[in-house]
Tab-separated table of C-alpha atoms and ligand atoms in Angstrom:
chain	number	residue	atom	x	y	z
A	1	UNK	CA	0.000	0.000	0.000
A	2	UNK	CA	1.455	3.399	-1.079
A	3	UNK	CA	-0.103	6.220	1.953
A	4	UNK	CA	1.076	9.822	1.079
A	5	UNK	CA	0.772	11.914	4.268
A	6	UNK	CA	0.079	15.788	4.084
A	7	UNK	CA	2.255	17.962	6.551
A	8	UNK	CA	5.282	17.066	8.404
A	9	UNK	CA	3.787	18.671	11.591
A	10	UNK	CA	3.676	15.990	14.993
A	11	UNK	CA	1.053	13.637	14.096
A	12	UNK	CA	2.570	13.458	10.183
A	13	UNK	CA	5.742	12.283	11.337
A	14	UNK	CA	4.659	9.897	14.001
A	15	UNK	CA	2.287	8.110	11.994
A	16	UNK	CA	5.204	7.762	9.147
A	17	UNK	CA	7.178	6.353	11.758
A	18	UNK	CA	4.553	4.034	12.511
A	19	UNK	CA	3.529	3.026	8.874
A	20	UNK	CA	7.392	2.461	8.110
A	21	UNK	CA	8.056	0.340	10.723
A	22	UNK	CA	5.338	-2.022	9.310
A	23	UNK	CA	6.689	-2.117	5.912
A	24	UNK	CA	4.571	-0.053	4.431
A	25	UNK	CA	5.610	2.323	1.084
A	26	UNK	CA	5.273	6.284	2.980
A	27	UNK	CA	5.623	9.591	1.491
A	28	UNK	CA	5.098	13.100	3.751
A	29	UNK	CA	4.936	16.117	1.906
A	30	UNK	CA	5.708	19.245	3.661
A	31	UNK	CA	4.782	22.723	2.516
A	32	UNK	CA	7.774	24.196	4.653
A	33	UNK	CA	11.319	24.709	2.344
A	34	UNK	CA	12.944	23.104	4.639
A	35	UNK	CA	13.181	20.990	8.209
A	36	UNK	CA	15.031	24.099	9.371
A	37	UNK	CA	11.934	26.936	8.073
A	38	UNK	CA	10.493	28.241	11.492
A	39	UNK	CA	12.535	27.407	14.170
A	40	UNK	CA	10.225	29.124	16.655
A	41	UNK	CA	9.858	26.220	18.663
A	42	UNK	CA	6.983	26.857	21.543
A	43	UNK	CA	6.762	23.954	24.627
A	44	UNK	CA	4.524	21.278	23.827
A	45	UNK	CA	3.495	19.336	27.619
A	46	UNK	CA	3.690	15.278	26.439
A	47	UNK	CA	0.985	13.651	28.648
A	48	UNK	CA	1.014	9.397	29.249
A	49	UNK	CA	-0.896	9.301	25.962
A	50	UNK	CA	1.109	10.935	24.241
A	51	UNK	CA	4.143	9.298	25.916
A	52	UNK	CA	2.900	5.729	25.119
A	53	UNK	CA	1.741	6.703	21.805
A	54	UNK	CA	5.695	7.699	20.839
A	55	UNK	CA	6.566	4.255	22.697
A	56	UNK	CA	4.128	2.687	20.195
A	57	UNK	CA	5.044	4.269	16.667
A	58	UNK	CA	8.962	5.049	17.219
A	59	UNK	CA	11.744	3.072	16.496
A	60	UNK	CA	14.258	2.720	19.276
A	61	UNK	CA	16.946	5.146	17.643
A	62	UNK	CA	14.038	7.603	17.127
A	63	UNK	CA	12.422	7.261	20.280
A	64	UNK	CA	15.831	7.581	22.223
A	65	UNK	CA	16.354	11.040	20.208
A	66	UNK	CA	13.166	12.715	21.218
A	67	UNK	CA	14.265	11.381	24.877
A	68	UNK	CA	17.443	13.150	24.649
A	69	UNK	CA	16.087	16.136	23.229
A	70	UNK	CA	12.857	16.326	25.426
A	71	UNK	CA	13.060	19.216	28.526
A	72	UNK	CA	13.823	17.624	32.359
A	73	UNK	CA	10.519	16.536	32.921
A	74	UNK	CA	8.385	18.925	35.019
A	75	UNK	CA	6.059	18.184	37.796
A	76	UNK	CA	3.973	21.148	39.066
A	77	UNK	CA	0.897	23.194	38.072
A	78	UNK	CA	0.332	26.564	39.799
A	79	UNK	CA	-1.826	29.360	39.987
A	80	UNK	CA	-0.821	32.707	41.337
A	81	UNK	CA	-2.399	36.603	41.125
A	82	UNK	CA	-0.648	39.381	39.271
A	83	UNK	CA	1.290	40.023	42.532
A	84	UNK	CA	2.536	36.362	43.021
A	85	UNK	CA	0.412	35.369	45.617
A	86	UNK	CA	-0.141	31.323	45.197
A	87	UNK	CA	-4.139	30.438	44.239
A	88	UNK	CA	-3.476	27.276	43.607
A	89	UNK	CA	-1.591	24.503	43.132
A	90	UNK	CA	-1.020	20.529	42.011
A	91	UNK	CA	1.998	18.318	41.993
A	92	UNK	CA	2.456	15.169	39.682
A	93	UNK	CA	4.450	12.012	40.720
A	94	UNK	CA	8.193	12.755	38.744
A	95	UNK	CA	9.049	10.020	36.590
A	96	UNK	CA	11.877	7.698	35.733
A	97	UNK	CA	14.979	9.410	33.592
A	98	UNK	CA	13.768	8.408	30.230
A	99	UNK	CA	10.247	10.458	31.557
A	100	UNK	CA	8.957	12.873	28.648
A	101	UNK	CA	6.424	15.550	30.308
A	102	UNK	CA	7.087	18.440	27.633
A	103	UNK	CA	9.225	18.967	24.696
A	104	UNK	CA	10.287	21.890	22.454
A	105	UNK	CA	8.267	21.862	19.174
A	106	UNK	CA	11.241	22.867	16.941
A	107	UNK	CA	13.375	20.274	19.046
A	108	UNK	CA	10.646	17.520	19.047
A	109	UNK	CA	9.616	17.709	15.307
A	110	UNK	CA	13.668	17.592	14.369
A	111	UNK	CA	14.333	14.676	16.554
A	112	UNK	CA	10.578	13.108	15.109
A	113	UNK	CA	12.604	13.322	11.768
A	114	UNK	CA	15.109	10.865	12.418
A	115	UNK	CA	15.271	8.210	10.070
A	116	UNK	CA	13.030	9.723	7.687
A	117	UNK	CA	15.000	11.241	5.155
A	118	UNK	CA	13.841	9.070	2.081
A	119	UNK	CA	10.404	9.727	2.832
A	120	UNK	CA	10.080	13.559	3.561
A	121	UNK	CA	9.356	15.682	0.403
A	122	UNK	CA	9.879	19.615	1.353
A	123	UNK	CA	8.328	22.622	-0.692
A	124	UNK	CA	5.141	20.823	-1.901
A	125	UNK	CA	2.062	22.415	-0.464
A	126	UNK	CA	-1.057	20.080	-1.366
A	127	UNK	CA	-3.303	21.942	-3.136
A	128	UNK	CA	-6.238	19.845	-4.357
A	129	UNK	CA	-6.962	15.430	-5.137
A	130	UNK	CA	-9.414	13.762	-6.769
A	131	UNK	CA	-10.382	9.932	-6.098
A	132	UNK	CA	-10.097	7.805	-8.829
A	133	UNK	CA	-11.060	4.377	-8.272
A	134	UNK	CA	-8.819	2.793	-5.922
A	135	UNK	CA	-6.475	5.438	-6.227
A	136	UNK	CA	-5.768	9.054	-5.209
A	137	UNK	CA	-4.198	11.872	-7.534
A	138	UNK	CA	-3.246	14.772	-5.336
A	139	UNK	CA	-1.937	18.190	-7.113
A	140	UNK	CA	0.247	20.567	-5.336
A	141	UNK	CA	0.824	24.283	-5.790
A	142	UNK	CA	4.267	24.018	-8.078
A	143	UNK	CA	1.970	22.299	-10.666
A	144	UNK	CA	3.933	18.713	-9.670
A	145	UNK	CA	1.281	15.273	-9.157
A	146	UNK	CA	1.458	12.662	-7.330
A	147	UNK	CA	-0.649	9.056	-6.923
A	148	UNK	CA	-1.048	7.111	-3.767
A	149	UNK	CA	-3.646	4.414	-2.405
A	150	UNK	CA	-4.584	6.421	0.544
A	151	UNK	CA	-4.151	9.704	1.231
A	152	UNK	CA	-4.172	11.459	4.799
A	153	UNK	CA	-4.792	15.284	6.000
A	154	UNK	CA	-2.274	15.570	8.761
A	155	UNK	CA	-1.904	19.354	7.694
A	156	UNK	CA	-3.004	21.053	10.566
A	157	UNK	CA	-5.604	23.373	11.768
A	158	UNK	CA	-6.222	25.211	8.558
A	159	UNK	CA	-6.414	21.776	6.227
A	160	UNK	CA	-6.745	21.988	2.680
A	161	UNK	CA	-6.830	18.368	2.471
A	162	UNK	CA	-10.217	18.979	4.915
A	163	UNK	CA	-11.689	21.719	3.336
A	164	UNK	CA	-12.386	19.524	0.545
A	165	UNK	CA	-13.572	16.602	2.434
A	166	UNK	CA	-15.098	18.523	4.937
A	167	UNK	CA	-16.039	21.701	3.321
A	168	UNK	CA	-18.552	23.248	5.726
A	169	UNK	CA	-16.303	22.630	8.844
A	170	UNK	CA	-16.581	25.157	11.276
A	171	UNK	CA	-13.351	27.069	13.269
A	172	UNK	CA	-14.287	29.026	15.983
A	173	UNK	CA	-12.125	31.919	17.109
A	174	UNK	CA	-12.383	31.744	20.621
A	175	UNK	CA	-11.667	35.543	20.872
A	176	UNK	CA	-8.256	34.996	22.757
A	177	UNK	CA	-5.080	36.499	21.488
A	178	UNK	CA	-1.893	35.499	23.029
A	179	UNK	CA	1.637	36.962	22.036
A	180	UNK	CA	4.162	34.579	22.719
A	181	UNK	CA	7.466	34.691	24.049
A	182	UNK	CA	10.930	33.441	25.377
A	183	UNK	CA	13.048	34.211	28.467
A	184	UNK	CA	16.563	32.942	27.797
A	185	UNK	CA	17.169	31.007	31.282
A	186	UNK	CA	20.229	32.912	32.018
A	187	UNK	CA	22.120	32.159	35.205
A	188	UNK	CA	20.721	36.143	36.169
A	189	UNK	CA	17.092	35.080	35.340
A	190	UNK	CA	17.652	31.607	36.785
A	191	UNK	CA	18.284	33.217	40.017
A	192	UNK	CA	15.124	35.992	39.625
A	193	UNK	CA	13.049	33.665	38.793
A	194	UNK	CA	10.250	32.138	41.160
A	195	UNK	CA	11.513	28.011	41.957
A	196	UNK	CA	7.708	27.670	40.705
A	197	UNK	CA	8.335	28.733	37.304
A	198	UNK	CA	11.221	26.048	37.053
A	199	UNK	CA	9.173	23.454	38.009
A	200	UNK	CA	6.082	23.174	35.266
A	201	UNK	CA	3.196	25.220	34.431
A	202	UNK	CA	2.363	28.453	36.315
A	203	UNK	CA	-0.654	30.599	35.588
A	204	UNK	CA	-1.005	34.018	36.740
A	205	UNK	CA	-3.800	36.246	36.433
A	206	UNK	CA	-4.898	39.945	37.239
A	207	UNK	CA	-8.681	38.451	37.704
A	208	UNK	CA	-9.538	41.097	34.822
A	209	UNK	CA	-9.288	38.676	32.283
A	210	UNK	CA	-5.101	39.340	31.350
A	211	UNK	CA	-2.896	36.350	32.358
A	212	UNK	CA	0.911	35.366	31.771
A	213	UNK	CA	1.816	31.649	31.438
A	214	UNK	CA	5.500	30.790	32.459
A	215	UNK	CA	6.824	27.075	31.809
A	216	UNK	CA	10.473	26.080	31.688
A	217	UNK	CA	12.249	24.848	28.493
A	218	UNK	CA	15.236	23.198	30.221
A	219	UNK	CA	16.687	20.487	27.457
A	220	UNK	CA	18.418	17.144	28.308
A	221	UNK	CA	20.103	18.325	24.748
A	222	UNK	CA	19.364	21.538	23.538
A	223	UNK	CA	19.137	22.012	19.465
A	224	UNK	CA	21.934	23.879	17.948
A	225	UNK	CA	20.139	26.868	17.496
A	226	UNK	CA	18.666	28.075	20.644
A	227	UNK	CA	19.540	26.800	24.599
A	228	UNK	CA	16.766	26.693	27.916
A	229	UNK	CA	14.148	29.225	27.979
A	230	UNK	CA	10.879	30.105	29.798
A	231	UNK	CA	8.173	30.231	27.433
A	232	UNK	CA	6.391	33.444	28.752
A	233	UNK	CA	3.219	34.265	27.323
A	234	UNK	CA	0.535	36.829	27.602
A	235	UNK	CA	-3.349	36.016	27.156
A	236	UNK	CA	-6.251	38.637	27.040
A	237	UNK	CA	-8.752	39.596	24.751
A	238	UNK	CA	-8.209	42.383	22.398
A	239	UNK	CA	-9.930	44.930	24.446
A	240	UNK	CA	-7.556	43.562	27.498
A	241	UNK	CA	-4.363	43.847	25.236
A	242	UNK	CA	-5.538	47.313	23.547
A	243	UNK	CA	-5.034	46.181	19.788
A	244	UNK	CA	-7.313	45.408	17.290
A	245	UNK	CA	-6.001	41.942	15.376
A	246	UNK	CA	-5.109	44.074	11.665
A	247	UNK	CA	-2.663	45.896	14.229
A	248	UNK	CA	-1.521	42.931	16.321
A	249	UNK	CA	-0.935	41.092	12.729
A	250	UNK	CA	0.929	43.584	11.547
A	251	UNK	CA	3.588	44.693	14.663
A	252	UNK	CA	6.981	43.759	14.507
A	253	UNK	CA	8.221	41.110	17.205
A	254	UNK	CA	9.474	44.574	19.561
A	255	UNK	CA	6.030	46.336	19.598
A	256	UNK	CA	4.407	42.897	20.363
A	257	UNK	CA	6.357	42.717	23.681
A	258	UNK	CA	5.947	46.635	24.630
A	259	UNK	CA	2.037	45.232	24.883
A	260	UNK	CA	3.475	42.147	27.371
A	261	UNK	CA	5.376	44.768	29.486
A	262	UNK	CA	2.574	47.405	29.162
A	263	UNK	CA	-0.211	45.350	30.647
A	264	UNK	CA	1.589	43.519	32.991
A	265	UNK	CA	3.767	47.013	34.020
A	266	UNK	CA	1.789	47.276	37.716
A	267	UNK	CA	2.290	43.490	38.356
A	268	UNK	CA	4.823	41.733	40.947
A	269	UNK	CA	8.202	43.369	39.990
A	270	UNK	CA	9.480	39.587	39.570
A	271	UNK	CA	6.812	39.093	36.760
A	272	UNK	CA	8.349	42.541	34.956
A	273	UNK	CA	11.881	41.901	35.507
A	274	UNK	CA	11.291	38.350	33.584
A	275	UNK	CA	9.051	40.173	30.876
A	276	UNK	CA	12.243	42.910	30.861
A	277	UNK	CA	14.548	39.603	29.767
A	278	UNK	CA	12.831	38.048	27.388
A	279	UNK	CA	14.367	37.601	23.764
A	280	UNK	CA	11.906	40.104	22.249
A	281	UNK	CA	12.619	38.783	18.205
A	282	UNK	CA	11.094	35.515	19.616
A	283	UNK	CA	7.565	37.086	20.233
A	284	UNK	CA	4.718	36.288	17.829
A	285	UNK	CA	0.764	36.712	18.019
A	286	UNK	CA	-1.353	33.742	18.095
A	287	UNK	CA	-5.108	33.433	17.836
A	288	UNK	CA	-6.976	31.010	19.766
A	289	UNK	CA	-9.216	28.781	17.069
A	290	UNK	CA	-11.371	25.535	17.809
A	291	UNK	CA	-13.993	23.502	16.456
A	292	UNK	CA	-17.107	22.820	18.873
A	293	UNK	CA	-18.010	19.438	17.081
A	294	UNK	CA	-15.104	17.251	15.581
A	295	UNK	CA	-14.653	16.531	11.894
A	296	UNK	CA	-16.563	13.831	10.742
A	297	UNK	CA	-16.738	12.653	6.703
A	298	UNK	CA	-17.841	10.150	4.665
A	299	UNK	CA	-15.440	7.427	4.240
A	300	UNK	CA	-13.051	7.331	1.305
A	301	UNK	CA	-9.169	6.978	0.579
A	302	UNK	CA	-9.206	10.027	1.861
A	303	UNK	CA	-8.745	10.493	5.846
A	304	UNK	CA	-7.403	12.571	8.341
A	305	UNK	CA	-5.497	13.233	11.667
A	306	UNK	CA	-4.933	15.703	13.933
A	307	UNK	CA	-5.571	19.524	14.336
A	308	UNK	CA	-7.301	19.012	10.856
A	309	UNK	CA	-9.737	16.740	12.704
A	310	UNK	CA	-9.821	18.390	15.861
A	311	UNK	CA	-8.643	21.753	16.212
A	312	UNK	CA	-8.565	23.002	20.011
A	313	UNK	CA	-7.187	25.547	21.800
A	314	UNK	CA	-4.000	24.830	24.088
A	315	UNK	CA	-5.873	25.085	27.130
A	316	UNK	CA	-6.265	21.339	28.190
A	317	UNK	CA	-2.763	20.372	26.433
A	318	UNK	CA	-4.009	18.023	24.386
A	319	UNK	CA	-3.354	19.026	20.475
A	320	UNK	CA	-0.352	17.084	20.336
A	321	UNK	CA	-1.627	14.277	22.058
A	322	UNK	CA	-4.467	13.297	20.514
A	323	UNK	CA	-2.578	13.913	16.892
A	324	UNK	CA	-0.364	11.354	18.418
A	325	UNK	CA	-3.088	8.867	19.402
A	326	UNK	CA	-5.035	9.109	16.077
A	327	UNK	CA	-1.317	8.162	14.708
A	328	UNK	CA	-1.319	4.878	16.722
A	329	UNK	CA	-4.968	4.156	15.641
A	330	UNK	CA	-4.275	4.963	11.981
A	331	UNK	CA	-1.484	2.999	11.731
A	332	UNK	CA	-2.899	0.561	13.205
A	333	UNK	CA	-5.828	0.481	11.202
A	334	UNK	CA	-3.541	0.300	7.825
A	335	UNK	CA	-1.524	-2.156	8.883
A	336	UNK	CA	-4.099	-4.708	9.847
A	337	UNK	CA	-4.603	-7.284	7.333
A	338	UNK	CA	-8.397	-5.685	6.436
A	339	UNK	CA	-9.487	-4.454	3.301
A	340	UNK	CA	-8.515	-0.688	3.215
A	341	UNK	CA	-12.423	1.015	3.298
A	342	UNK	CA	-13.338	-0.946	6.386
A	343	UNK	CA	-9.854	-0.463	8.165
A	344	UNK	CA	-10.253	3.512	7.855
A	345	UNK	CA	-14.498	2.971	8.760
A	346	UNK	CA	-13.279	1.538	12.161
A	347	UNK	CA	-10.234	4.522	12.252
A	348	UNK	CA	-12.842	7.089	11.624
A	349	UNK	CA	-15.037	5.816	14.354
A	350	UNK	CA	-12.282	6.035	16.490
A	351	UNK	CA	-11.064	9.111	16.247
A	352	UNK	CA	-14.203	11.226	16.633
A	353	UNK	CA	-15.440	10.477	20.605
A	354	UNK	CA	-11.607	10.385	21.491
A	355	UNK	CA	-11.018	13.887	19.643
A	356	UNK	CA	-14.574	15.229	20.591
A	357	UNK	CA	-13.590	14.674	24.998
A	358	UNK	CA	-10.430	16.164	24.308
A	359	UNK	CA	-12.075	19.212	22.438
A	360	UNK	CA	-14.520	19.373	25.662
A	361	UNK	CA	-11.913	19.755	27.823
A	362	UNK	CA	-9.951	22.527	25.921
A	363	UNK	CA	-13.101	24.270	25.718
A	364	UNK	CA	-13.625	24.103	29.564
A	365	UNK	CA	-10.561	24.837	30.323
A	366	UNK	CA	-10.570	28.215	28.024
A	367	UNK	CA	-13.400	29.427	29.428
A	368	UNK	CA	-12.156	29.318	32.935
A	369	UNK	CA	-8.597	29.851	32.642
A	370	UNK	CA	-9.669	33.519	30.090
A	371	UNK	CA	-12.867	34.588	31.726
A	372	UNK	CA	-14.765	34.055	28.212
A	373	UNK	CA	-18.249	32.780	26.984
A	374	UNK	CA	-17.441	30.222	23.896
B	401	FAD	C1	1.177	27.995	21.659
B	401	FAD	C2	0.705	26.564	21.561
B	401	FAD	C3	0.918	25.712	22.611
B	401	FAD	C4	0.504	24.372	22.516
B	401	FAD	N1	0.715	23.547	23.569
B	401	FAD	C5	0.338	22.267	23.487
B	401	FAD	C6	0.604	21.365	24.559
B	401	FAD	O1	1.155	21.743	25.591
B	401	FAD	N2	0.216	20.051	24.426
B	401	FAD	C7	-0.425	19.625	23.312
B	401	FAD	O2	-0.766	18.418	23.233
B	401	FAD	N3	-0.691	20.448	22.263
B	401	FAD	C8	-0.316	21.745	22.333
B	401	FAD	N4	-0.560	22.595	21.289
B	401	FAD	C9	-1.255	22.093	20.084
B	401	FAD	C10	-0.326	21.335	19.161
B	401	FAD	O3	0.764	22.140	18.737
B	401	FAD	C11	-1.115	20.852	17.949
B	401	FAD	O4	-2.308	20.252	18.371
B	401	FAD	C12	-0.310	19.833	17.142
B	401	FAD	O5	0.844	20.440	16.609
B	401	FAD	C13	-1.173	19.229	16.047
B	401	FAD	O6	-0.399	18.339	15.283
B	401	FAD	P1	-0.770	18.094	13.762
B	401	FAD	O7	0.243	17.122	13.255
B	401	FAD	O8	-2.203	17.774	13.615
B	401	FAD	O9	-0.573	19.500	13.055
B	401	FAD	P2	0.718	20.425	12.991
B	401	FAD	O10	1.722	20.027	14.012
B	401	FAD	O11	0.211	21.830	12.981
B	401	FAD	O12	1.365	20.107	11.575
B	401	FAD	C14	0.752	20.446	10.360
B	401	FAD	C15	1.833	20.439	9.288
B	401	FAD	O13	1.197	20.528	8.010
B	401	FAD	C16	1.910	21.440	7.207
B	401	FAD	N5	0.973	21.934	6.201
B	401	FAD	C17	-0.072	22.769	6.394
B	401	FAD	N6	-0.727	22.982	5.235
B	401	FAD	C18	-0.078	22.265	4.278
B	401	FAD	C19	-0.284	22.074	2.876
B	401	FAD	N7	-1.290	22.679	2.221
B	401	FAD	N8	0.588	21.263	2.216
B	401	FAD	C20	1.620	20.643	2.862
B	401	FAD	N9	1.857	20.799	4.194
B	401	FAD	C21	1.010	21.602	4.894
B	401	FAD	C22	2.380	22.506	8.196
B	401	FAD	O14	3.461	23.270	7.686
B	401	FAD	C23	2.787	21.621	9.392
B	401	FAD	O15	4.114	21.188	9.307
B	401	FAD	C24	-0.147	23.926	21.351
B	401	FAD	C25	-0.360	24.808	20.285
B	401	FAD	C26	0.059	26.125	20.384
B	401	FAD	C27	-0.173	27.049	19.224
């Protein structure tokens, strides 16, 4: 069986890993240049299903690198008000030394790479494909073809391979903006910093819907580009941050931050001195998207995984995850010895309560954690 995989992203390249290690003929193609295009990497948590789902699709040598190149696993989760004062907070048992709790996105999708270099195809963005028989033609924007016996939409939140299947699929902007950002863990900052802050997630919030989430990036290897950070990143509406999206969109990475320090300018002097250290060409804007009911389509050659399935905002950490258990269940579905219709029926039917709880839960969590009505 030939499966051609759109995007490269997390669940892409794990379920490559998986189809490859069961023999079968795998070809990703990635709209990005290059492995090394947009090495803003942002901290992904790894929960046990995500964990066991790597354990189930990686080869050893793979598996091993994301290990080494996964952050000192992490073990708190704490709440505290603008001025530092604790709200709340929960500790998780630590884990062995092999433990994975969060990894570096740039860092995990390098590492995820391993191994693959005769199957990843750079520079083709997927534009269109048409079902023909019992095969799949798929078109991509440099006018180039390809054929394959099943194709799968692993390309993200804004799919092209789903608009097609799926082409009344609904987004939701979850009217959230967050501008995101790095502290380089310095030994100065190190010693600033609140042990919290080094230990997982922290939370804190003024209570008038503006909050700053701190999480530490410390690698067991770091990549060769950047070393340990603290992702630092501001939440609010865009009433709360005072910028209209056209104007957020258009900022440069400097302006961005002069929002982080001007909202959060009468918090604890701890908060600004971190906000003060932060690597201000790192900062981006990100909107907070997510469906309300999963993706659901009539079966075909054509399937998908992931974000395209199940788009959903970070506030449960789950993304990842669940792109990484649809990967298991995929792969497993192709590999069994059933014809190919019926193995992606039973895939499909998979996917969508699994997808659907984790959606749930992102949307709980975003309406506590903001202060917002979804
Ligand atoms: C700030 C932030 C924090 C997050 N934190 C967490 C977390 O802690 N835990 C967690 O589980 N999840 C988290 N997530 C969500 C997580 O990143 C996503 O759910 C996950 O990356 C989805 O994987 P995917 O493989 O479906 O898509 P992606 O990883 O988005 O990959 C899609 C790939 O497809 C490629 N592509 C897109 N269009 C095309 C095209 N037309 N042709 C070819 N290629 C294309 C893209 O370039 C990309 O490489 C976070 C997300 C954000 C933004």
């Amino acid at each position: 069986m030939r499966v051609a995989i759109v995007g490269a992203g997390i669940g892409g390249l794990a379920l490559a890993h998986g189809l490859v290690k069961a023999g079968v003929d795998v070809t990703v193609y990635e709209r990005d240049p290059s492995p090394r295009h947009r090495n803003q990497g942002y901290r992904i948590h790894i929960s046990p299903v995500g964990e066991e789902a790597l354990a189930a699709l990686l080869p050893d040598a793979v598996r091993r690198r994301v290990i080494e190149t996964a952050t000192h696993p992490g073990d708190l989760l704490a709440g505290f008000d603008s001025q530092l004062k604790p709200m709340f907070e929960q500790v998780f048992p630590g884990g062995g030394p092999d433990r994975v709790t969060a990894v570096d996105r740039y860092a995990f999708r390098r590492a995820l790479m391993t191994g693959l270099d005769d199957v990843l195809v750079f520079g083709k963005q997927f534009e269109s494909y048409v079902v023909d028989g019992d095969e799949v033609g798929i078109r991509f924007a440099d006018g180039t073809s390809a054929t394959a016996d099943v194709l799968v939409g692993a390309d993200g939140v804004g799919s092209r391979v789903r608009a097609q299947v799926v082409p009344d699929f609904e987004v939701a902007d979850i009217g959230v903006r967050c501008i995101y950002g790095k502290v380089p863990l310095s030994p100065a900052v190190k010693s600033l910093v609140p042990q919290a802050f080094l230990r997982g997630f922290s939370f804190v919030s003024n209570g008038r819907g503006a909050g700053a989430a701190f999480a530490p990036v410390l690698f067991r290897t770091p990549p060769e580009e950047y070393g340990d950070y603290l992702m630092s990143v501001l939440t609010g509406t865009n009433a709360v941050l005072g910028c209209a999206d056209d104007e957020l969109s258009a900022m440069s990475p400097a302006d961005l931050w002069s929002i982080v320090a001007r909202v959060t300018a009468s918090w604890h002097p701890t908060v600004r001195e971190l906000v003060a250290s932060a690597e201000v060409d790192a900062a981006f804007p990100i909107t907070l998207r997510t469906c309300r009911r999963v993706a659901t389509w009539p079966v075909s050659r054509v399937t998908l995984l992931g974000d395209a399935i199940h788009p959903m905002t970070p506030a449960a950490g789950a993304g990842a995850n669940t792109a990484l258990w649809d990967a298991v269940r995929l792969t497993r579905a192709l590999t069994e010895e059933t014809p190919v219709l019926e193995a992606l029926t039973s895939y499909q039917r998979d996917v969508t309560p699994h997808g659907q709880a984790a959606v749930t839960e992102s949307l709980e969590n975003a309406q506590r954690l903001f202060s917002v009505t979804i």
